[in-house]
């Protein structure tokens, strides 16, 4: 019996409910969730490490096609002292064999973007009821529809593991939004503003930098992600920016994205980086990149809000997701860690350091699990996203971020590509919920459980 069950039971006994039959009074220990991980590259290894730290998870299988990545995963597992999972490798379809394992309660997919949709659908077809996929759901609009339809058909949960939704300051602001501090929300901003030049290029040996190779000669994300910058122009990575703000305005749960238009700048950053670090004679100096250095997207919502998203990965710049949450009574901006609430802020019309507010409104989940989250990646938010996935499986309930969230957020990419291709035309969002957005209620982070 774990501590929480014990507390619950003593609470019940004290309240006079001790007449329950013994089997019910002593709730079974936490079930152990059996997971497989497809893709144990840099991100898959982070999930692996966090999963191995949990007593309620057994990693029963892993799959990858890169022996170096499998070796790295191996050493993480050995250090943990947990049993070695079954390893599936050898070819790009080895994951299908992993899915034949009967004991799997769920799978985590952390492969390149183009593999997500086929692997999610393959998992659902194999009878897996909980699929946690890394961002983003698929490549094309058809991929997103196919995943939604497959999840509905198999009555299964597909959760996109959007960790930024669980960032401590973001959750505190969500808490403030829900308590009405900002009044009615009017405008939100976010994005992916992250200098990825040493992720898109490396020396084929290390994941970050050291050279200007990509594709077959690159390692980790340089092996696959950079090609997307060669061939595509749009907001290629919208979910870290959109997920948190979508939760604040109840997208798919009383609200929906209606339309967007996107604008792309010229493309200079990646070429300059190659020339500077590899020389003009390097073969990659001839590569023409299609992705604009900064892609700006404006989204309109059914309830009258606008959202401004930026994708900014090719230029020198400090990291910032650029959040701004603004309503009829106040505003928060993460770039200057500041906030202003009319009537409550100390000085009229002046920015106030957000820290004391963020502490005061710390989300109940962080209050409860903050210490467990220490050491998990990205400032602790990686703990929470895995926690939510695992707890949903244990409770056999819907995941708090579901397939409709994943599809709506991910759809921004093909829609922004289309808008740019059409000369910045406004394009309509599909409604993946088929009208249900009007009736659905937000279930994300409503309490301190998961
Ligand atoms: N949420 C976050 O904070 C975060 C951070 C980093 C990456 N990501 C996402 O995680 C995913 C993986 O990114 P990464 O950084 O780990 O990249 P990576 O290149 O380091 O890892 C991808 C792994 O997938 C493996 N793989 C490729 N095809 C495969 C196949 N057919 N079968 C099995 N394995 C296959 C590769 O060999 C590699 O080991 C991407 O969607 C990325 O956007 C998310």
Coordinates of C-alpha atoms and ligand atoms in Angstrom, one line a residue:
X1 CA 0.0 0.0 0.0
X2 CA 1.5 3.3 -0.9
X3 CA 1.5 6.4 1.2
X4 CA -1.3 8.1 -0.6
X5 CA -3.6 5.1 -0.5
X6 CA -2.9 4.8 3.2
X7 CA -3.8 8.4 3.7
X8 CA -7.0 8.0 1.8
X9 CA -8.0 4.8 3.7
X10 CA -7.3 6.3 7.1
X11 CA -9.4 9.3 6.0
X12 CA -12.2 6.9 5.1
X13 CA -11.9 5.0 8.4
X14 CA -12.0 8.2 10.4
X15 CA -15.1 9.3 8.5
X16 CA -16.8 6.1 9.6
X17 CA -16.6 4.1 6.4
X18 CA -14.5 1.3 7.9
X19 CA -17.2 -1.2 7.2
X20 CA -15.9 -1.8 3.6
X21 CA -14.9 -5.4 2.9
X22 CA -11.2 -5.9 3.5
X23 CA -10.3 -6.3 -0.2
X24 CA -11.7 -2.8 -0.9
X25 CA -10.4 -1.1 2.2
X26 CA -6.9 -2.1 1.3
X27 CA -6.5 -0.7 -2.3
X28 CA -4.0 -2.6 -4.4
X29 CA -0.6 -1.0 -4.8
X30 CA -0.2 1.3 -7.8
X31 CA -0.4 -0.7 -11.0
X32 CA 2.8 -0.9 -12.9
X33 CA 2.5 0.4 -16.5
X34 CA 4.4 -1.5 -19.2
X35 CA 5.8 0.8 -21.9
X36 CA 7.7 0.5 -25.1
X37 CA 9.7 3.3 -26.6
X38 CA 10.1 3.7 -30.3
X39 CA 13.1 5.9 -31.1
X40 CA 15.7 6.2 -28.4
X41 CA 17.6 9.2 -29.8
X42 CA 18.2 12.3 -27.7
X43 CA 14.6 12.8 -26.8
X44 CA 13.7 9.1 -26.4
X45 CA 16.6 8.8 -24.0
X46 CA 15.3 11.7 -21.9
X47 CA 11.9 9.9 -21.7
X48 CA 13.7 6.6 -21.0
X49 CA 15.6 8.2 -18.1
X50 CA 12.5 9.8 -16.6
X51 CA 10.5 6.6 -17.0
X52 CA 13.2 4.5 -15.3
X53 CA 13.1 6.8 -12.3
X54 CA 9.4 5.9 -11.7
X55 CA 8.4 2.9 -9.6
X56 CA 5.1 2.6 -11.5
X57 CA 6.7 2.1 -15.0
X58 CA 8.4 -0.9 -16.6
X59 CA 10.1 -0.3 -19.9
X60 CA 9.6 -3.6 -21.6
X61 CA 10.9 -2.8 -25.1
X62 CA 12.8 -0.2 -27.0
X63 CA 13.4 0.2 -30.7
X64 CA 15.8 2.2 -32.8
X65 CA 17.7 1.8 -36.1
X66 CA 20.9 3.5 -34.9
X67 CA 23.2 1.3 -33.0
X68 CA 24.9 4.3 -31.3
X69 CA 21.7 5.6 -30.0
X70 CA 20.8 2.1 -28.7
X71 CA 24.2 1.9 -26.9
X72 CA 23.5 5.2 -25.3
X73 CA 20.1 4.0 -24.2
X74 CA 21.7 0.8 -23.0
X75 CA 24.0 2.6 -20.6
X76 CA 21.1 4.7 -19.2
X77 CA 19.2 1.4 -18.5
X78 CA 22.2 -0.3 -16.9
X79 CA 22.9 2.7 -14.6
X80 CA 19.3 2.6 -13.5
X81 CA 19.6 -1.0 -12.3
X82 CA 16.3 -1.9 -13.9
X83 CA 16.0 -5.0 -16.1
X84 CA 17.0 -4.9 -19.7
X85 CA 14.0 -4.4 -22.1
X86 CA 13.7 -6.3 -25.3
X87 CA 15.5 -4.5 -28.1
X88 CA 14.1 -4.2 -31.6
X89 CA 16.5 -3.0 -34.3
X90 CA 17.9 -3.7 -37.7
X91 CA 15.6 -2.0 -40.1
X92 CA 13.1 0.8 -40.4
X93 CA 10.2 -1.5 -39.8
X94 CA 11.5 -3.2 -36.6
X95 CA 8.9 -1.1 -34.6
X96 CA 6.1 -3.3 -36.1
X97 CA 7.6 -6.3 -34.3
X98 CA 7.7 -4.3 -31.0
X99 CA 4.0 -3.7 -31.3
X100 CA 3.3 -7.4 -31.4
X101 CA 4.3 -7.7 -27.8
X102 CA 1.1 -8.5 -25.9
X103 CA 2.1 -7.0 -22.6
X104 CA 2.3 -3.4 -23.7
X105 CA 0.0 -0.9 -21.9
X106 CA 1.3 2.0 -24.0
X107 CA 4.0 3.2 -26.4
X108 CA 6.1 6.4 -26.6
X109 CA 7.2 7.5 -30.0
X110 CA 10.2 9.7 -30.2
X111 CA 11.3 9.3 -33.9
X112 CA 11.7 11.9 -36.7
X113 CA 8.5 13.8 -37.5
X114 CA 7.8 11.9 -40.7
X115 CA 7.5 8.6 -38.7
X116 CA 5.0 9.8 -36.2
X117 CA 1.7 9.4 -38.1
X118 CA 2.5 5.9 -39.4
X119 CA 3.9 4.7 -36.0
X120 CA 0.8 6.1 -34.1
X121 CA -1.6 4.5 -36.5
X122 CA 0.4 1.3 -36.5
X123 CA 0.3 1.2 -32.7
X124 CA -3.5 1.8 -32.7
X125 CA -4.0 -1.0 -35.3
X126 CA -1.9 -3.3 -33.1
X127 CA -4.4 -2.7 -30.3
X128 CA -2.3 -0.3 -28.1
X129 CA -4.8 1.9 -26.2
X130 CA -2.3 4.6 -25.1
X131 CA 0.1 6.3 -27.5
X132 CA 2.3 9.1 -26.4
X133 CA 3.9 10.8 -29.3
X134 CA 6.6 13.4 -29.4
X135 CA 5.7 16.7 -31.2
X136 CA 4.4 17.0 -33.9
X137 CA 1.5 14.7 -34.9
X138 CA 2.2 14.3 -38.6
X139 CA 3.4 16.2 -41.7
X140 CA 0.4 16.8 -43.9
X141 CA -3.2 17.7 -43.1
X142 CA -4.2 14.2 -44.3
X143 CA -1.8 12.7 -41.7
X144 CA -3.6 14.6 -39.0
X145 CA -7.0 13.5 -40.1
X146 CA -5.8 9.9 -40.4
X147 CA -4.6 9.9 -36.9
X148 CA -7.8 11.4 -35.5
X149 CA -9.9 8.9 -37.4
X150 CA -7.7 6.0 -36.3
X151 CA -7.9 7.1 -32.6
X152 CA -11.7 7.3 -32.9
X153 CA -12.0 4.0 -34.7
X154 CA -9.9 2.2 -32.1
X155 CA -11.3 4.1 -29.2
X156 CA -7.8 4.8 -28.0
X157 CA -5.9 7.8 -26.6
X158 CA -3.2 9.6 -28.5
X159 CA -1.4 12.2 -26.4
X160 CA 1.1 14.5 -27.8
X161 CA 3.8 14.9 -25.2
X162 CA 3.8 18.7 -25.3
X163 CA 6.0 19.4 -22.3
X164 CA 5.8 23.2 -22.4
X165 CA 2.2 23.0 -21.3
X166 CA 3.7 21.9 -18.0
X167 CA 6.3 24.7 -17.6
X168 CA 6.1 26.1 -14.1
X169 CA 5.6 29.7 -15.1
X170 CA 3.1 28.8 -17.9
X171 CA 1.1 26.7 -15.4
X172 CA 1.1 29.5 -12.8
X173 CA -0.2 31.9 -15.5
X174 CA -2.8 29.3 -16.5
X175 CA -3.9 29.2 -12.9
X176 CA -4.1 33.1 -12.9
X177 CA -6.1 33.0 -16.1
X178 CA -8.5 30.5 -14.6
X179 CA -8.9 32.7 -11.5
X180 CA -9.7 35.7 -13.7
X181 CA -6.6 37.8 -12.9
X182 CA -6.2 38.9 -16.5
X183 CA -10.0 39.4 -17.1
X184 CA -11.3 38.1 -20.4
X185 CA -8.4 37.0 -22.6
X186 CA -8.0 39.0 -25.8
X187 CA -4.6 38.3 -27.4
X188 CA -1.9 35.7 -26.9
X189 CA 1.5 35.1 -28.3
X190 CA 4.0 32.3 -28.3
X191 CA 6.4 30.6 -30.6
X192 CA 9.6 28.6 -31.0
X193 CA 12.4 31.1 -30.9
X194 CA 15.4 28.9 -30.6
X195 CA 18.7 29.2 -32.4
X196 CA 18.9 25.6 -33.8
X197 CA 21.9 26.2 -36.1
X198 CA 24.1 23.8 -34.1
X199 CA 21.2 21.3 -34.0
X200 CA 20.6 21.4 -37.7
X201 CA 24.4 21.0 -38.4
X202 CA 27.0 19.0 -36.6
X203 CA 30.1 16.8 -37.4
X204 CA 28.2 13.5 -37.5
X205 CA 29.7 12.5 -34.2
X206 CA 28.0 14.7 -31.6
X207 CA 24.4 15.9 -31.5
X208 CA 25.3 19.6 -31.3
X209 CA 27.7 21.5 -33.6
X210 CA 31.3 20.8 -34.3
X211 CA 30.6 20.9 -38.1
X212 CA 28.2 21.8 -40.8
X213 CA 27.0 18.3 -41.9
X214 CA 23.5 17.2 -42.2
X215 CA 21.5 14.4 -43.8
X216 CA 23.4 11.1 -43.9
X217 CA 26.6 12.7 -42.7
X218 CA 24.8 14.3 -39.7
X219 CA 24.0 12.8 -36.3
X220 CA 20.7 13.0 -34.3
X221 CA 18.4 15.8 -35.5
X222 CA 20.9 17.0 -38.2
X223 CA 20.2 13.7 -39.9
X224 CA 16.6 14.4 -40.6
X225 CA 15.3 17.8 -39.3
X226 CA 17.5 19.9 -41.5
X227 CA 15.9 18.5 -44.7
X228 CA 12.6 20.1 -43.5
X229 CA 14.4 23.5 -43.7
X230 CA 15.5 22.7 -47.3
X231 CA 12.1 21.7 -48.6
X232 CA 9.5 23.5 -46.5
X233 CA 8.5 27.0 -45.7
X234 CA 6.1 27.4 -42.8
X235 CA 5.9 27.2 -39.0
X236 CA 7.5 23.8 -38.8
X237 CA 7.4 23.6 -35.0
X238 CA 4.3 25.3 -33.6
X239 CA 3.3 23.1 -30.6
X240 CA 5.6 24.5 -27.8
X241 CA 4.2 27.9 -28.5
X242 CA 0.6 27.1 -29.2
X243 CA -0.1 24.3 -26.7
X244 CA 0.2 26.4 -23.5
X245 CA -1.9 29.3 -24.9
X246 CA -4.5 26.9 -26.4
X247 CA -5.1 25.6 -22.9
X248 CA -5.6 29.1 -21.6
X249 CA -8.4 29.8 -24.1
X250 CA -10.0 26.3 -24.1
X251 CA -9.3 25.4 -27.7
X252 CA -11.4 22.4 -28.7
X253 CA -13.3 22.8 -25.4
X254 CA -15.7 25.7 -26.0
X255 CA -13.4 27.5 -28.5
X256 CA -11.6 26.7 -31.7
X257 CA -9.0 27.9 -34.1
X258 CA -10.9 29.4 -37.1
X259 CA -8.2 30.7 -39.6
X260 CA -4.6 31.7 -40.0
X261 CA -2.3 33.6 -42.2
X262 CA 1.5 33.3 -42.3
X263 CA 4.4 35.4 -43.5
X264 CA 7.9 34.2 -44.0
X265 CA 11.1 36.4 -44.2
X266 CA 13.9 35.7 -46.6
X267 CA 16.3 32.9 -45.8
X268 CA 19.8 33.7 -44.8
X269 CA 20.8 32.3 -41.4
X270 CA 21.6 28.7 -42.3
X271 CA 23.7 29.5 -45.4
X272 CA 25.7 32.1 -43.5
X273 CA 26.3 29.6 -40.7
X274 CA 27.6 27.0 -43.2
X275 CA 29.9 29.5 -44.9
X276 CA 31.2 30.8 -41.5
X277 CA 31.9 27.4 -40.0
X278 CA 32.6 25.2 -43.0
X279 CA 33.9 27.7 -45.6
X280 CA 32.5 28.7 -49.0
X281 CA 33.9 25.6 -50.6
X282 CA 31.9 23.2 -48.4
X283 CA 29.4 21.3 -50.5
X284 CA 26.6 22.4 -48.2
X285 CA 27.3 26.0 -49.0
X286 CA 25.4 25.3 -52.3
X287 CA 22.3 24.1 -50.6
X288 CA 19.2 26.3 -51.1
X289 CA 17.1 26.5 -48.0
X290 CA 13.4 27.1 -48.4
X291 CA 12.5 27.9 -44.8
X292 CA 12.2 31.6 -44.1
X293 CA 14.4 32.6 -41.1
X294 CA 11.4 34.0 -39.3
X295 CA 7.9 32.8 -39.9
X296 CA 5.1 34.8 -38.3
X297 CA 1.5 33.4 -38.1
X298 CA -1.7 35.0 -36.9
X299 CA -4.5 32.8 -35.8
X300 CA -8.1 33.9 -35.2
X301 CA -10.3 32.0 -32.7
X302 CA -14.1 31.4 -32.5
X303 CA -14.4 33.3 -29.3
X304 CA -12.7 36.4 -30.7
X305 CA -9.1 36.1 -29.5
X306 CA -6.1 36.4 -31.8
X307 CA -2.8 34.5 -31.4
X308 CA 0.5 35.5 -32.8
X309 CA 3.1 32.7 -33.3
X310 CA 6.7 32.9 -34.4
X311 CA 9.1 30.3 -35.7
X312 CA 12.6 31.6 -35.4
X313 CA 15.3 28.9 -35.6
X314 CA 18.0 30.0 -38.1
X315 CA 19.5 33.2 -36.5
X316 CA 21.7 34.0 -33.5
X317 CA 19.4 34.7 -30.6
X318 CA 18.9 33.7 -27.0
X319 CA 16.2 31.2 -26.4
X320 CA 12.7 32.4 -25.6
X321 CA 9.3 31.0 -26.5
X322 CA 8.0 34.6 -26.4
X323 CA 4.8 34.1 -24.4
X324 CA 2.4 37.0 -24.0
X325 CA -1.0 36.6 -22.4
X326 CA -3.2 39.6 -22.4
X327 CA -6.7 40.3 -21.3
X328 CA -9.1 43.0 -20.3
X329 CA -7.4 43.5 -16.9
X330 CA -3.7 42.7 -17.4
X331 CA -0.8 41.2 -19.3
X332 CA 2.1 38.7 -18.8
X333 CA 5.2 38.6 -20.9
X334 CA 7.8 35.9 -20.4
X335 CA 10.6 37.7 -22.3
X336 CA 10.9 40.4 -19.6
X337 CA 9.6 38.1 -16.9
X338 CA 7.0 40.8 -16.2
X339 CA 3.4 41.3 -15.6
X340 CA 0.9 44.1 -15.1
X341 CA -2.5 43.7 -13.5
X342 CA -4.6 46.9 -13.5
X343 CA -5.5 48.0 -10.0
X344 CA -3.4 45.2 -8.4
X345 CA 0.1 46.0 -9.7
X346 CA 2.1 48.3 -7.4
X347 CA 2.6 51.1 -9.9
X348 CA 0.2 52.3 -12.6
X349 CA 1.3 51.5 -16.2
X350 CA 4.6 50.0 -15.1
X351 CA 5.9 46.4 -15.5
X352 CA 6.2 44.5 -12.3
X353 CA 8.6 41.5 -11.9
X354 CA 6.4 38.4 -12.4
X355 CA 8.2 36.2 -9.8
X356 CA 6.1 37.0 -6.7
X357 CA 2.9 36.5 -8.7
X358 CA 4.2 33.2 -10.2
X359 CA 5.0 32.0 -6.8
X360 CA 1.7 33.0 -5.3
X361 CA -0.2 31.3 -8.1
X362 CA 2.1 28.3 -8.4
X363 CA 0.0 25.5 -9.9
X364 CA -1.2 22.8 -7.5
X365 CA 0.6 20.1 -9.6
X366 CA 3.9 21.9 -9.2
X367 CA 3.3 22.4 -5.5
X368 CA 2.8 18.7 -5.1
X369 CA 5.4 17.3 -7.5
X370 CA 8.0 20.0 -7.8
X371 CA 10.6 18.0 -5.9
X372 CA 9.9 14.8 -8.0
X373 CA 10.3 16.9 -11.1
X374 CA 13.8 18.1 -10.1
X375 CA 16.4 16.5 -12.4
X376 CA 13.8 15.7 -15.1
X377 CA 14.7 17.6 -18.4
X378 CA 13.7 21.1 -19.4
X379 CA 13.5 22.5 -15.9
X380 CA 11.2 19.7 -14.7
X381 CA 8.4 20.0 -17.2
X382 CA 9.4 16.6 -18.8
X383 CA 8.5 14.9 -15.5
X384 CA 4.9 16.2 -15.7
X385 CA 4.2 15.3 -19.3
X386 CA 5.3 11.7 -18.7
X387 CA 3.4 11.7 -15.4
X388 CA 0.2 12.7 -17.1
X389 CA 0.6 10.0 -19.7
X390 CA 1.4 7.3 -17.1
X391 CA -1.4 8.3 -14.7
X392 CA -4.0 8.3 -17.5
X393 CA -3.0 4.7 -18.3
X394 CA -3.2 3.7 -14.6
X395 CA -6.6 5.2 -14.2
X396 CA -7.8 3.9 -17.7
X397 CA -9.0 7.4 -18.4
X398 CA -8.6 10.0 -21.2
X399 CA -5.3 11.7 -21.4
X400 CA -5.5 15.4 -20.5
X401 CA -4.0 16.4 -23.9
X402 CA -5.9 14.4 -26.5
X403 CA -5.8 13.6 -30.2
X404 CA -7.9 16.7 -31.0
X405 CA -5.5 19.0 -29.3
X406 CA -2.6 17.3 -31.0
X407 CA -4.3 17.6 -34.4
X408 CA -5.4 21.2 -34.1
X409 CA -2.0 22.4 -32.9
X410 CA -0.1 20.4 -35.5
X411 CA -2.4 21.5 -38.3
X412 CA -0.8 24.9 -38.0
X413 CA 2.2 23.6 -39.9
X414 CA 0.6 22.5 -43.2
X415 CA -1.8 25.5 -43.0
X416 CA 1.0 28.0 -42.6
X417 CA 2.9 26.4 -45.5
X418 CA -0.3 26.7 -47.6
X419 CA -0.8 30.3 -46.6
X420 CA 2.7 31.3 -47.5
X421 CA 2.5 29.4 -50.8
X422 CA -0.7 31.3 -51.6
X423 CA 0.9 34.7 -50.9
X424 CA -0.1 35.0 -47.3
X425 CA -3.7 34.2 -47.9
X426 CA -5.9 33.5 -44.9
X427 CA -6.8 29.8 -44.7
X428 CA -9.4 28.0 -42.7
X429 CA -8.8 25.4 -39.9
X430 CA -10.6 22.1 -40.2
X431 CA -12.6 21.1 -37.1
X432 CA -11.2 17.8 -36.1
X433 CA -13.8 17.5 -33.3
X434 CA -16.7 17.5 -35.9
X435 CA -18.6 20.1 -33.9
X436 CA -17.9 18.6 -30.5
X437 CA -15.7 21.5 -29.5
X438 CA -18.9 23.4 -28.5
X439 CA -19.7 20.8 -25.8
X440 CA -16.3 19.5 -24.7
X441 CA -14.9 20.8 -21.4
X442 CA -11.3 21.5 -20.5
X443 CA -9.7 18.6 -18.5
X444 CA -6.1 19.8 -18.6
X445 CA -4.5 20.2 -15.1
X446 CA -7.7 20.9 -13.2
X447 CA -6.2 19.6 -9.9
X448 CA -3.0 18.3 -8.3
X449 CA -3.2 14.8 -9.6
X450 CA -1.9 14.7 -13.2
Ligands
LIG1 N1 9.4 18.1 -26.4 C1 10.7 18.4 -26.5 O1 11.1 19.2 -25.7 C2 11.5 17.9 -27.5 C3 12.9 18.0 -27.5 C4 13.7 17.4 -28.5 C5 13.1 16.7 -29.5 N2 11.7 16.6 -29.5 C6 11.0 15.8 -30.6 O2 11.4 14.4 -30.3 C7 11.4 13.7 -31.6 C8 12.8 13.0 -31.7 O3 13.8 14.0 -31.7 P1 15.2 13.7 -31.2 O4 15.8 15.0 -30.8 O5 15.3 12.6 -30.2 O6 15.9 13.2 -32.6 P2 17.0 12.1 -32.7 O7 17.5 12.2 -34.2 O8 18.1 12.3 -31.7 O9 16.3 10.8 -32.4 C9 15.4 10.2 -33.3 C10 15.7 8.7 -33.2 O10 14.7 8.0 -34.0 C11 15.4 6.9 -34.6 N3 14.7 6.4 -35.8 C12 14.5 7.0 -37.0 N4 13.7 6.2 -37.8 C13 13.4 5.2 -37.0 C14 12.6 4.0 -37.3 N5 12.0 3.8 -38.5 N6 12.4 3.1 -36.3 C15 13.0 3.3 -35.1 N7 13.7 4.4 -34.8 C16 13.9 5.3 -35.7 C17 16.8 7.5 -35.0 O11 17.7 6.5 -35.2 C18 17.1 8.3 -33.7 O12 17.8 7.6 -32.7 C19 11.1 14.8 -32.6 O13 9.7 14.7 -32.9 C20 11.5 16.1 -32.0 O14 10.8 17.2 -32.5 C21 11.0 17.1 -28.6

